[in-house]
Coordinates of C-alpha atoms and ligand atoms in Angstrom, one line a residue:
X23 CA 72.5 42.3 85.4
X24 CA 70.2 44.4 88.2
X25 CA 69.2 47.9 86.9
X26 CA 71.6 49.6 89.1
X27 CA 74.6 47.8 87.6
X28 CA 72.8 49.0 84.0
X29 CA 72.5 52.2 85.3
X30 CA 76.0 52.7 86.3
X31 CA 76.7 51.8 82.8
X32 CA 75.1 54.5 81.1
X33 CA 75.9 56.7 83.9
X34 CA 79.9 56.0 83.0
X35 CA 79.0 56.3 79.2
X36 CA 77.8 59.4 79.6
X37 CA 80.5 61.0 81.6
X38 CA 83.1 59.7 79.1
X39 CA 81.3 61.0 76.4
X40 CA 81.2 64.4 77.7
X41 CA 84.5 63.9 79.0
X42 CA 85.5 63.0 75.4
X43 CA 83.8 66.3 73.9
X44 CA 85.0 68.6 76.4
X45 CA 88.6 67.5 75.5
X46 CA 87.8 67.7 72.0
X47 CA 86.4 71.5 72.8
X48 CA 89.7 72.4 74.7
X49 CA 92.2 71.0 72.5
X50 CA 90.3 71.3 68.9
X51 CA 92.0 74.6 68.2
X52 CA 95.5 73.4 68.5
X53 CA 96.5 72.1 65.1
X54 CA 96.0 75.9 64.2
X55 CA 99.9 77.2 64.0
X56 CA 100.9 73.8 62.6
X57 CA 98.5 73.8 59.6
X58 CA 99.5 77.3 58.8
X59 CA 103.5 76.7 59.1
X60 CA 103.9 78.7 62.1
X61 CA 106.5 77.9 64.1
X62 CA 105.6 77.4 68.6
X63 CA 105.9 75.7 71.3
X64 CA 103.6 72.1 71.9
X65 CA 100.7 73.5 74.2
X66 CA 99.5 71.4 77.3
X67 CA 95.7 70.6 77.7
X68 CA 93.8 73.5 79.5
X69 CA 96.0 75.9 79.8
X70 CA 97.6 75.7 76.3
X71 CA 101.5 77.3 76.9
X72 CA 99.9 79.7 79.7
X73 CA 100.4 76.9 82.6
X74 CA 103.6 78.8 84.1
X75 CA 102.2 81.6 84.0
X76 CA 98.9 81.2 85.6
X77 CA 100.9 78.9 88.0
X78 CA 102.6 81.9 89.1
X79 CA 106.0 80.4 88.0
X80 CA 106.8 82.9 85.1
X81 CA 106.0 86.4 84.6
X82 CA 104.3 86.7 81.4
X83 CA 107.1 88.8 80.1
X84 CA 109.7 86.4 80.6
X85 CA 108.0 83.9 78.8
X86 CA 107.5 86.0 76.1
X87 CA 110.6 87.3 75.9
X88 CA 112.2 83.7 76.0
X89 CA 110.0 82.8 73.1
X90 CA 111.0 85.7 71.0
X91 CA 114.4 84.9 71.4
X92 CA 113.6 81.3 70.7
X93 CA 112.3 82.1 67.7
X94 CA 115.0 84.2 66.6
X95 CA 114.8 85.1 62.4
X96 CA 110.6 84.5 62.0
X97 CA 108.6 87.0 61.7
X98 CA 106.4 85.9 64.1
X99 CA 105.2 82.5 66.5
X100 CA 102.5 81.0 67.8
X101 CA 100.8 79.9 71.1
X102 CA 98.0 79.0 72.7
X103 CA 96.5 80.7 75.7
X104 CA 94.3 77.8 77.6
X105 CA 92.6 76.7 73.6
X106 CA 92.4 80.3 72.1
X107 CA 95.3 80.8 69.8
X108 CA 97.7 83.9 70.0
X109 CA 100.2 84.9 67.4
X110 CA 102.8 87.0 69.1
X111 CA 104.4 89.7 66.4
X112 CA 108.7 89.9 66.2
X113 CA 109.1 91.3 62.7
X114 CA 108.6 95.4 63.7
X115 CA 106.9 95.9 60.5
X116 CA 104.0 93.9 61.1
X117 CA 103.9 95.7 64.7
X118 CA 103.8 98.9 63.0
X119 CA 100.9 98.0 60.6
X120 CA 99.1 96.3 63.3
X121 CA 98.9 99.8 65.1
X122 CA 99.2 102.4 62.9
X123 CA 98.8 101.9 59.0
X124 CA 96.3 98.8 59.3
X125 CA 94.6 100.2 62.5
X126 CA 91.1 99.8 61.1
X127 CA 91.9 95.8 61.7
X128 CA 92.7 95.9 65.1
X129 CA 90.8 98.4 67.1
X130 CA 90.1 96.4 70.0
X131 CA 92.6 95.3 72.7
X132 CA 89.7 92.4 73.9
X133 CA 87.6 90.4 72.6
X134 CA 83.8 90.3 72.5
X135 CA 83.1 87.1 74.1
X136 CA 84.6 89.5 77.2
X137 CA 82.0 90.8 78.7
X138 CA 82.2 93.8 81.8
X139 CA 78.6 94.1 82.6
X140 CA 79.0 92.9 85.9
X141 CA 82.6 94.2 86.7
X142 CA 81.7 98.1 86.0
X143 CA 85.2 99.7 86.7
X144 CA 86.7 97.6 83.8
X145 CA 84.5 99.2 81.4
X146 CA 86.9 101.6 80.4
X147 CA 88.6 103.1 77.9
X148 CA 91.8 100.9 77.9
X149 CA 89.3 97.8 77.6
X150 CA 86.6 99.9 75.5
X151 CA 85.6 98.1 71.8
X152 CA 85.2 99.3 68.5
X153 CA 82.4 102.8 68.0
X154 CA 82.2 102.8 72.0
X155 CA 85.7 103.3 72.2
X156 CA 85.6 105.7 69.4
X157 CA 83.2 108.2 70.8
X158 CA 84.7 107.9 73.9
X159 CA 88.2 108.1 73.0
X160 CA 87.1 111.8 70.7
X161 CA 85.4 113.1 74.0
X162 CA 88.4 112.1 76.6
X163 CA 91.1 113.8 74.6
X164 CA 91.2 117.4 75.3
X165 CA 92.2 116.2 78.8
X166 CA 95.9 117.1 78.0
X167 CA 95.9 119.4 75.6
X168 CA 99.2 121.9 75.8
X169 CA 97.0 124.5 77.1
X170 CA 95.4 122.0 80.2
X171 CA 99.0 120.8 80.8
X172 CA 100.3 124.4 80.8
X173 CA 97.8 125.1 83.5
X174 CA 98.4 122.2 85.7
X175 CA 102.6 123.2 85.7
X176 CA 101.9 124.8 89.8
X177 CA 99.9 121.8 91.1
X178 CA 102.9 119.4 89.2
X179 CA 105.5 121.7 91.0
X180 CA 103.8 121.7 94.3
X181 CA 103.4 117.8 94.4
X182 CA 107.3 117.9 93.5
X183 CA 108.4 120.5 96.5
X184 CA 106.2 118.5 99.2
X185 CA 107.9 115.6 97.3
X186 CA 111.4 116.9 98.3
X187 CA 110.0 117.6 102.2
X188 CA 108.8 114.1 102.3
X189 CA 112.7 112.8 101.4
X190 CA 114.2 115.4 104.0
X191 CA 112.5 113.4 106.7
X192 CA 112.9 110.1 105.3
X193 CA 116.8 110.5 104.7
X194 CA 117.1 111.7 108.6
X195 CA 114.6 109.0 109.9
X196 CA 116.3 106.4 107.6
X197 CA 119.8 106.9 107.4
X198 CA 119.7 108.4 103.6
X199 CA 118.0 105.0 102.4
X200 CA 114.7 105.6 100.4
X201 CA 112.4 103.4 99.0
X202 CA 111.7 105.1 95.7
X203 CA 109.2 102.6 94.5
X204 CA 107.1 103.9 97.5
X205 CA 108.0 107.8 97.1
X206 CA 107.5 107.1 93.3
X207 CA 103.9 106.4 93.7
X208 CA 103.0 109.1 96.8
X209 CA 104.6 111.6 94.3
X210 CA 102.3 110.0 91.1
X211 CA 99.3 109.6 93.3
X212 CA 99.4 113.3 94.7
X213 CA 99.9 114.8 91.2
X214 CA 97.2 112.8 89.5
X215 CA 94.8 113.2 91.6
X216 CA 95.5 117.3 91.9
X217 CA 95.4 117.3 88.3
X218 CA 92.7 115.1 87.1
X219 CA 90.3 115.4 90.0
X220 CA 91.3 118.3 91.6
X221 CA 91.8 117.2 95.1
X222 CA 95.0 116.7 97.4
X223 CA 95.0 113.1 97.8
X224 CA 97.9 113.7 100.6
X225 CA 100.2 110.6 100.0
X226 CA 103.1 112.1 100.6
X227 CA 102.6 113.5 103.5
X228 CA 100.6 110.6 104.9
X229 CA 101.5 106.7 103.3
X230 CA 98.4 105.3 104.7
X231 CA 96.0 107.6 103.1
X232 CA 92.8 107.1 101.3
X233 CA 93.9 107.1 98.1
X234 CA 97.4 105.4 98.4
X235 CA 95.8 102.7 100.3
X236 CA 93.1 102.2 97.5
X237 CA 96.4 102.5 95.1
X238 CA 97.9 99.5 96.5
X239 CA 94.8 97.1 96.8
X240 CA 94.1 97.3 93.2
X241 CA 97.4 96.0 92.3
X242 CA 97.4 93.5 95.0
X243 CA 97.5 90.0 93.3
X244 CA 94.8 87.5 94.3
X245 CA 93.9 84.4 93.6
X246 CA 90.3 86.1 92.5
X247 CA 92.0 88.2 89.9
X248 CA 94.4 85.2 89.0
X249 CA 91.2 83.1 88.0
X250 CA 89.3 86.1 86.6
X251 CA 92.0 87.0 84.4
X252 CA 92.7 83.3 83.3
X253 CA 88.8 82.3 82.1
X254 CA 89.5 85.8 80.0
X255 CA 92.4 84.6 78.8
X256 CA 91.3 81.0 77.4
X257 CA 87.6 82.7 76.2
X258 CA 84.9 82.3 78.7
X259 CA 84.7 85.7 79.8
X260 CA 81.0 85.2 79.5
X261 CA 81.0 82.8 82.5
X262 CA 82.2 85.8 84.7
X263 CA 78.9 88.0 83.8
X264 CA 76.9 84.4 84.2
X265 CA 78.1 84.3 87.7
X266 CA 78.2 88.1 88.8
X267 CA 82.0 87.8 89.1
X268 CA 84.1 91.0 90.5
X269 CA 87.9 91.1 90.5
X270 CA 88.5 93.8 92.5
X271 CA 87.7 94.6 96.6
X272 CA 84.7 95.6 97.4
X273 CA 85.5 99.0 98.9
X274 CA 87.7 99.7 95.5
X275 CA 84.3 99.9 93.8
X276 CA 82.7 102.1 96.5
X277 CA 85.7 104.5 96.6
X278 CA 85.6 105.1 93.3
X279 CA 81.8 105.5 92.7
X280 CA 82.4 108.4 95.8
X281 CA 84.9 110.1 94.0
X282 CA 83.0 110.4 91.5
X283 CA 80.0 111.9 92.9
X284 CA 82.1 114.1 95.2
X285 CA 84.2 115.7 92.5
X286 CA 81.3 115.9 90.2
X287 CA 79.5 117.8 92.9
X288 CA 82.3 120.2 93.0
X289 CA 82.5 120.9 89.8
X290 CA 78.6 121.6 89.8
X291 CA 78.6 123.4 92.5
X292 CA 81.7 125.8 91.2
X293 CA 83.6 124.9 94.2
X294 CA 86.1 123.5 91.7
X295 CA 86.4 125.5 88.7
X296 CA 89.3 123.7 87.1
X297 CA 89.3 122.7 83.9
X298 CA 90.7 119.2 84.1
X299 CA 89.3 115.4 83.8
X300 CA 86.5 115.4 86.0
X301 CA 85.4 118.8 84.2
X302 CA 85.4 116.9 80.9
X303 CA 83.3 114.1 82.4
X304 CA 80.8 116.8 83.5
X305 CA 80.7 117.9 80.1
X306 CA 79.9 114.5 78.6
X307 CA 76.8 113.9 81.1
X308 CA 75.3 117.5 80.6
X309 CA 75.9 116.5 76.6
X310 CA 74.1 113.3 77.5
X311 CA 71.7 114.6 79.1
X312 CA 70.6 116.6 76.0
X313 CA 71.5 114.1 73.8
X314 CA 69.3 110.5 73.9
X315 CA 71.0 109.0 71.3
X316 CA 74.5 109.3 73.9
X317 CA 72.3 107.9 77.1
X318 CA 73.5 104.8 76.9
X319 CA 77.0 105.5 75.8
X320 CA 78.6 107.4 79.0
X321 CA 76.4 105.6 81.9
X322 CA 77.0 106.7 85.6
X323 CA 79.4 103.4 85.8
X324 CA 81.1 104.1 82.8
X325 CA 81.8 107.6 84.0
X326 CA 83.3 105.7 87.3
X327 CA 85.2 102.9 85.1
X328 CA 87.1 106.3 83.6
X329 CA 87.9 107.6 86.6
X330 CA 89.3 104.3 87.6
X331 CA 91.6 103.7 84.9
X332 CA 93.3 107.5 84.7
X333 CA 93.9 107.3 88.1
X334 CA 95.5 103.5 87.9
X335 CA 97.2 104.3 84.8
X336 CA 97.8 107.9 86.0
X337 CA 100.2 106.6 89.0
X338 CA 101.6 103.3 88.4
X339 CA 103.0 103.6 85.3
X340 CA 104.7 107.3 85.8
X341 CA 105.8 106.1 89.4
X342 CA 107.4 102.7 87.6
X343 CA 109.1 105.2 85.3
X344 CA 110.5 107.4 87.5
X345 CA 112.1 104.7 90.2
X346 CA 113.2 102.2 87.1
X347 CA 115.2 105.6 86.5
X348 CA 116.7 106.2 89.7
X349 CA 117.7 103.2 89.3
X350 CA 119.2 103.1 86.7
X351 CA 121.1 106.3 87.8
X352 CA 122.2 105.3 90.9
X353 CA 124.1 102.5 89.1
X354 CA 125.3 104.8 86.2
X355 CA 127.4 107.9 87.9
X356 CA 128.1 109.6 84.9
X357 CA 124.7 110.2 83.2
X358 CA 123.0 111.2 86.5
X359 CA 126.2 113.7 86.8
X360 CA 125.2 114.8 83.1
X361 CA 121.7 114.8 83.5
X362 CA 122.3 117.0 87.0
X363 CA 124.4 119.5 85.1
X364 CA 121.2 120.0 82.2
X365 CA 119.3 120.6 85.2
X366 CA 120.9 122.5 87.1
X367 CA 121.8 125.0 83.9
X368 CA 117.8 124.6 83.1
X369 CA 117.0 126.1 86.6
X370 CA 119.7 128.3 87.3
X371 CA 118.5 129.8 83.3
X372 CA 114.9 129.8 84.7
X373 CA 115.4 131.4 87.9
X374 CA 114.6 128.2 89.6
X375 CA 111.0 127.6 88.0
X376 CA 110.2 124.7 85.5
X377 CA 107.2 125.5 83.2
X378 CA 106.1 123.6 80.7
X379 CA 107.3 124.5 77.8
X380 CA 111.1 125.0 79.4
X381 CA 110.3 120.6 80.7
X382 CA 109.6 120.2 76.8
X383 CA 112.9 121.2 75.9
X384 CA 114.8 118.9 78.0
X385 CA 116.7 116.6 75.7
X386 CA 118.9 114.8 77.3
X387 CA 116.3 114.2 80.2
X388 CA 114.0 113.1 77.3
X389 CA 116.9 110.7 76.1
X390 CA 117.2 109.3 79.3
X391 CA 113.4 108.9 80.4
X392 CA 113.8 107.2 76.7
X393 CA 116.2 104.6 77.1
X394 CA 114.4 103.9 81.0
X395 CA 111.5 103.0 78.9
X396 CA 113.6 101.1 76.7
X397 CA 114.8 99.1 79.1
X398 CA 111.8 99.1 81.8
X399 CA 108.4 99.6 79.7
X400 CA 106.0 99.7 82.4
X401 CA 103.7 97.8 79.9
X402 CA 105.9 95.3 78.6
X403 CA 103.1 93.3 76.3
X404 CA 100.0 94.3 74.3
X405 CA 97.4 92.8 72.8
X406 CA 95.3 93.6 69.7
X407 CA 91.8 91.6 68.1
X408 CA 91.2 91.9 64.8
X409 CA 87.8 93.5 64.2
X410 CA 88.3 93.4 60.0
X411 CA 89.7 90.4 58.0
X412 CA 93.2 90.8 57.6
X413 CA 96.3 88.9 55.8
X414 CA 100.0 90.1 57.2
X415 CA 101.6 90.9 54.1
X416 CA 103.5 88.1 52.1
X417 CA 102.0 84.9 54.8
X418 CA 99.2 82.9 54.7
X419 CA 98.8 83.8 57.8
X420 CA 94.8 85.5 58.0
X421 CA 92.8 86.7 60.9
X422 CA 89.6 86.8 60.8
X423 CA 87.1 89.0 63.5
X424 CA 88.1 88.0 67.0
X425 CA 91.5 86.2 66.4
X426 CA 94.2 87.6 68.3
X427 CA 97.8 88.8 68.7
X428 CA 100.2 90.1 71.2
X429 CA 102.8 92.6 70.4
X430 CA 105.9 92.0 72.7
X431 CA 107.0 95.4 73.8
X432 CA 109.8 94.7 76.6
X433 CA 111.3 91.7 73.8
X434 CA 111.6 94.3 71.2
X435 CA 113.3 96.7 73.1
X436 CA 115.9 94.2 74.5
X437 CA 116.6 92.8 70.3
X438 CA 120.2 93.2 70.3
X439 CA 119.6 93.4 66.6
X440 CA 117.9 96.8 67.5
X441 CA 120.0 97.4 71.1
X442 CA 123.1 95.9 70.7
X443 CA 124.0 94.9 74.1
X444 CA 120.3 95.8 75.4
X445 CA 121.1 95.4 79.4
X446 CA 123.5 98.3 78.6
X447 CA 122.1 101.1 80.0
X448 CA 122.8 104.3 77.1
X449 CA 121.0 107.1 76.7
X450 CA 123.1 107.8 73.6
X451 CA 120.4 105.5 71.9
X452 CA 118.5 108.3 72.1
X453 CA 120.1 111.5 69.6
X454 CA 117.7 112.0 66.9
X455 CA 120.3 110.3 64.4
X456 CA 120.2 107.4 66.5
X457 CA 116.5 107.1 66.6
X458 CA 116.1 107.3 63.0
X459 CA 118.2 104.8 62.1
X460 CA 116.1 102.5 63.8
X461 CA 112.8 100.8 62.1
X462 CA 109.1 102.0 63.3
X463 CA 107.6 99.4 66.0
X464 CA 111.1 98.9 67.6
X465 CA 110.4 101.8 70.2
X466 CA 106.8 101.9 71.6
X467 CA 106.6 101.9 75.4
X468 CA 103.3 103.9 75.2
X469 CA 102.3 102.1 72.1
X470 CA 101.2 103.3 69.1
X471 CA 98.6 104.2 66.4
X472 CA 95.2 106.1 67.3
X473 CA 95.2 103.7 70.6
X474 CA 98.5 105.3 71.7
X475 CA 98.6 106.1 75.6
X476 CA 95.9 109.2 75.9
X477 CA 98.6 110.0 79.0
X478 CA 101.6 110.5 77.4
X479 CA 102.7 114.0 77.8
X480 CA 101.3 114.5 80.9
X481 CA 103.2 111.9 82.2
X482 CA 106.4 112.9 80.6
X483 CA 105.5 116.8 82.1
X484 CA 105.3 114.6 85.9
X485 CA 107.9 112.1 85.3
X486 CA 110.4 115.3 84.0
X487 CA 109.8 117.5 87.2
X488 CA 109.8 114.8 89.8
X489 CA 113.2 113.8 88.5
X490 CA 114.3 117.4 88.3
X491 CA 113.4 118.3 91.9
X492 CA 115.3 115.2 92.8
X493 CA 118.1 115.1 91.3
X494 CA 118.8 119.2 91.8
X495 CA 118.5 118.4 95.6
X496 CA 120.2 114.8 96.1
X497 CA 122.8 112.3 95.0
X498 CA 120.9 108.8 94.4
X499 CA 123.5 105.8 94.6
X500 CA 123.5 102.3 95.0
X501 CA 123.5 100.5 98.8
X502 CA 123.6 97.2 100.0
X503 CA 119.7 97.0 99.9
X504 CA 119.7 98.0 96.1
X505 CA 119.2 95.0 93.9
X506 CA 121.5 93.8 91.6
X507 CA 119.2 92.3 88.9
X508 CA 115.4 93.1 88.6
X509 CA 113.0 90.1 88.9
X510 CA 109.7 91.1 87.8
X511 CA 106.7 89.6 89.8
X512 CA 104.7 86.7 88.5
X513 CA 100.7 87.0 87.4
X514 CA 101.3 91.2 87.0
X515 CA 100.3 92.8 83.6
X516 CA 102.6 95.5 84.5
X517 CA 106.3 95.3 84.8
X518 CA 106.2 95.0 88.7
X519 CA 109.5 94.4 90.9
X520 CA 109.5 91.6 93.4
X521 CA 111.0 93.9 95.6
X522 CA 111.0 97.6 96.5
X523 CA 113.5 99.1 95.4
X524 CA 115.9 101.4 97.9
X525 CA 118.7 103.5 97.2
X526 CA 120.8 105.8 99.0
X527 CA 120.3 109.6 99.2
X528 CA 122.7 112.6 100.2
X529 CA 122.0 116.0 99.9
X530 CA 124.2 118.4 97.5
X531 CA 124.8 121.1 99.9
Ligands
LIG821 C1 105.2 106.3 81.8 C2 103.9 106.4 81.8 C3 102.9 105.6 81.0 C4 103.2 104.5 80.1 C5 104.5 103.8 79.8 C6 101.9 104.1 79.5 C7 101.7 103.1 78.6 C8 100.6 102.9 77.9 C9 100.4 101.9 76.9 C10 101.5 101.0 76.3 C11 99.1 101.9 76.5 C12 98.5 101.1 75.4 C13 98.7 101.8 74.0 C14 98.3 101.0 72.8 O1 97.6 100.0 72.9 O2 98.8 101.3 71.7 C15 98.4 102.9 77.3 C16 97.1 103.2 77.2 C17 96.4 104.1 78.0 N1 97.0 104.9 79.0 FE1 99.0 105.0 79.4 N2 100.9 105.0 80.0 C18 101.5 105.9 80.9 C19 100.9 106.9 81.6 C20 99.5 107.1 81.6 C21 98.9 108.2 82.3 C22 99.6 109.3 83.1 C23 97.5 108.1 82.0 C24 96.3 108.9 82.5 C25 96.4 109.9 83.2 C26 97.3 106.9 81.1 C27 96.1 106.5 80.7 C28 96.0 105.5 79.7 C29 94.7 105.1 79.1 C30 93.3 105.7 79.5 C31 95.0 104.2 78.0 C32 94.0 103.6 77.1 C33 93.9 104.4 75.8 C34 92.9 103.9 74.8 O3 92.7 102.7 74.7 O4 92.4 104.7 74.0 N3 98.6 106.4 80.9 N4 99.3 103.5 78.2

């Protein structure tokens, strides 16, 4: 034998012995759910049961919502995403625990091998771990109180009237067809922005601007943000801080260090005296500023990670909301002619003005935002990691610090056992006697527990008027452009349509 034929040799045994322990790493966690009784599907090297969905193939929701239903009568299943296991919650009880009563076990929505040193605007409050999130959560809340939202009624009512201008022109340009996907978010866009950061962000009035381009880059899908996502998934997050990895555009990042800068100056400057988002992130650095112990809490690029996620969160859900719901009018005739008449008797009571606390008392507009979010929750799965041992009640089924679950929001609102016939679209679900004969956990679009959705009432305040200036001015209804069925797109966290969704619009004279 020559030394290069030995040297091949130990060359091959090497490679198969690393080979060897690299499956053994990947697939080592699998016998997890079996061992413990739980009941799942058989995972696939690599990417565990996650293949057709980091493919592209399946939506994450539809593969969780299959399972669910798969898995009919258990409290709860198992599966593994790439080698990390992932016990995904169908009993409501458990949900409820899980976010509200046991919410000192599951603080954190990631875990810490997910690092966001070197991604700065994902160093936010949604992705935010345990005292961080805290301290920051305490110091973010006044941002809605009732007083704030009170105040930011004429800015919501002026994004809604330059909303109705903008469908004038569209409906004579475009033969009464609307794409309310698109109007959805100019209307979201324009009132978070004059809300949170005090500035007219002009969407409406012009699709292509600033911040309605920026809007749509960050939810285009690319294959970065496909990959980045995936080594999160399966638990090398650390590699993306190894390699200096950044899911998003590089513009995104400068856009929103400059907003930050620029609406901070205002504020300093008193050009802006309003007392919204951007005021309370003033307040935190001058608090930091006199405070050492805070310095490294609320950095400069933490600051600009917050002003990222309320104004991603701050549109795209709300405008999901509100064109799942014309939707879901335009195909129901009767509830939008209800709905119409509550508003109409609202105004014509108010002379014509909505405040805030008149929106409040909206019920059956609140019943049918309701069941929208019943059937279309924007978010439609969440995740939780446990941060204190923890053993669901009456299993053998333990966590310990870093294990995760899911909680499958969009499968729990479509349980017939909950919804009987849940593609039904019924308002009616919605009277308080209906809602309390239902168990906690079934109904949680903007989740639940001291993590619940720090945006919730003042998107129900923008989601309320939009719909009321709209539907006191036009009658939505299907056309041949309207789809039939909603497919939801592939690789999205959010519950994205494939397609735009237009509908027809005719003025009430
Ligand atoms: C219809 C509209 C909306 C829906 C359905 C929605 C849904 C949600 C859900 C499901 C969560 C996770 C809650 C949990 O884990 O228990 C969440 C968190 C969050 N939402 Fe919303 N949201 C909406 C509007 C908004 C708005 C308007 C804002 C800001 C202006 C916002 C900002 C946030 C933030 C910052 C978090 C993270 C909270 C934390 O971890 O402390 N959301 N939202």
């Amino acid at each position: 034998m020559t030394w290069w034929s030995d040297s091949i040799l130990q060359v091959s045994a090497a490679v198969a012995v690393a080979l060897l322990l690299w499956y053994r790493y990947l697939t080592c966690t699998y016998g997890k759910w079996k061992g413990l009784g739980v009941p799942g599907p058989e995972p696939e090297v690599f990417f565990g049961n996650f293949a057709d969905i980091v493919k592209g193939r399946t939506p994450l929701v539809a593969f969780v919502h299959q399972l669910y239903n798969r898995y009919h009568g258990r409290r709860y299943f198992g599966v593994y995403g790439g080698r990390e296991p992932l016990l995904i919650i169908r009993d409501p009880g458990i949900v409820h625990d899980v976010m509200v009563k046991d919410f000192s076990s599951f603080y954190d929505r990631t875990a810490d091998d997910v690092s966001f040193k070197h991604d700065k605007l994902f160093n936010h409050l949604f992705n935010m771990r345990g005292e961080q999130w805290k301290a920051l959560r305490s110091k973010l809340s006044p941002t809605f109180t009732t007083t704030k939202l009170r105040s930011m009624m004429a800015d919501i009512n002026d994004c809604s009237r330059r909303l109705i201008d903008n469908l004038n022109e569209q409906i004579t340009k475009n033969n009464g067809i609307v794409d309310v996907s698109e109007v959805s978010a100019q209307l979201t866009t324009d009132t978070i922005g004059r809300c949170a950061f005090g500035l007219d962000c002009n969407s409406l009035a012009d699709p292509n601007s600033e911040f309605r381009r920026a809007g749509r880059d960050i939810f285009k899908t690319t294959w970065k943000i496909v990959i980045l996502d995936f080594i999160r998934t399966i638990g090398l997050g650390r590699l993306l801080d190894l390699f200096r990895m950044r899911g998003l555009p590089d513009h995104i990042y400068d856009f929103f260090d400059n907003l930050l800068e620029t609406t901070m100056k205002q504020h300093e400057s008193g050009e802006n005296s309003r007392n919204d988002f951007i005021s309370v992130l003033v307040k935190l650095k001058n608090d930091e500023k006199q405070n050492e112990q805070n310095k490294k809490l609320f950095t400069d690029d933490i600051l600009s990670a917050n002003t990222f996620i309320f104004f991603v969160a701050g549109y795209e859900t709300s405008a999901s909301t509100i064109s799942y719901c014309l939707y879901e009018l335009a195909k129901n005739q009767e509830v939008q002619e209800k709905l119409r008449q509550q508003i109409m008797e609202t105004l014509y009571a108010n002379d014509g003005k909505l405040s805030y606390d008149i929106i409040k008392d909206m019920k059956y507009m609140d019943m049918v935002i309701n069941e929208t979010l019943r059937m279309h929750p924007p978010v439609p799965v969440l995740n939780r990691v446990c941060s204190k041992k923890y053993t669901i009640a009456d299993s053998n089924v333990t966590f310990n610090v870093g294990d995760k679950l899911m909680i499958p929001i969009y499968a729990l609102h479509h349980d017939p056992n909950y919804y009987p016939d849940p593609e039904v679209f019924d308002p009616e679900r919605f009277t308080d006697e209906n809602k309390n004969s239902r168990p906690l956990g079934t109904f949680i679009p903007f989740g639940d527990g001291p993590r619940i959705c720090i945006g919730l009432r003042f998107a129900m305040v923008e989601i309320k008027t939009g719909l009321s200036e709209m539907l006191s001015k036009f009658e939505v209804s299907t056309c041949d452009d309207t789809p039939n069925t909603i497919k939801f797109k592939p690789r999205s966290f959010l519950l994205t349509p494939t397609e735009p969704i237009r509908l027809s619009f005719k003025k009430i004279e």
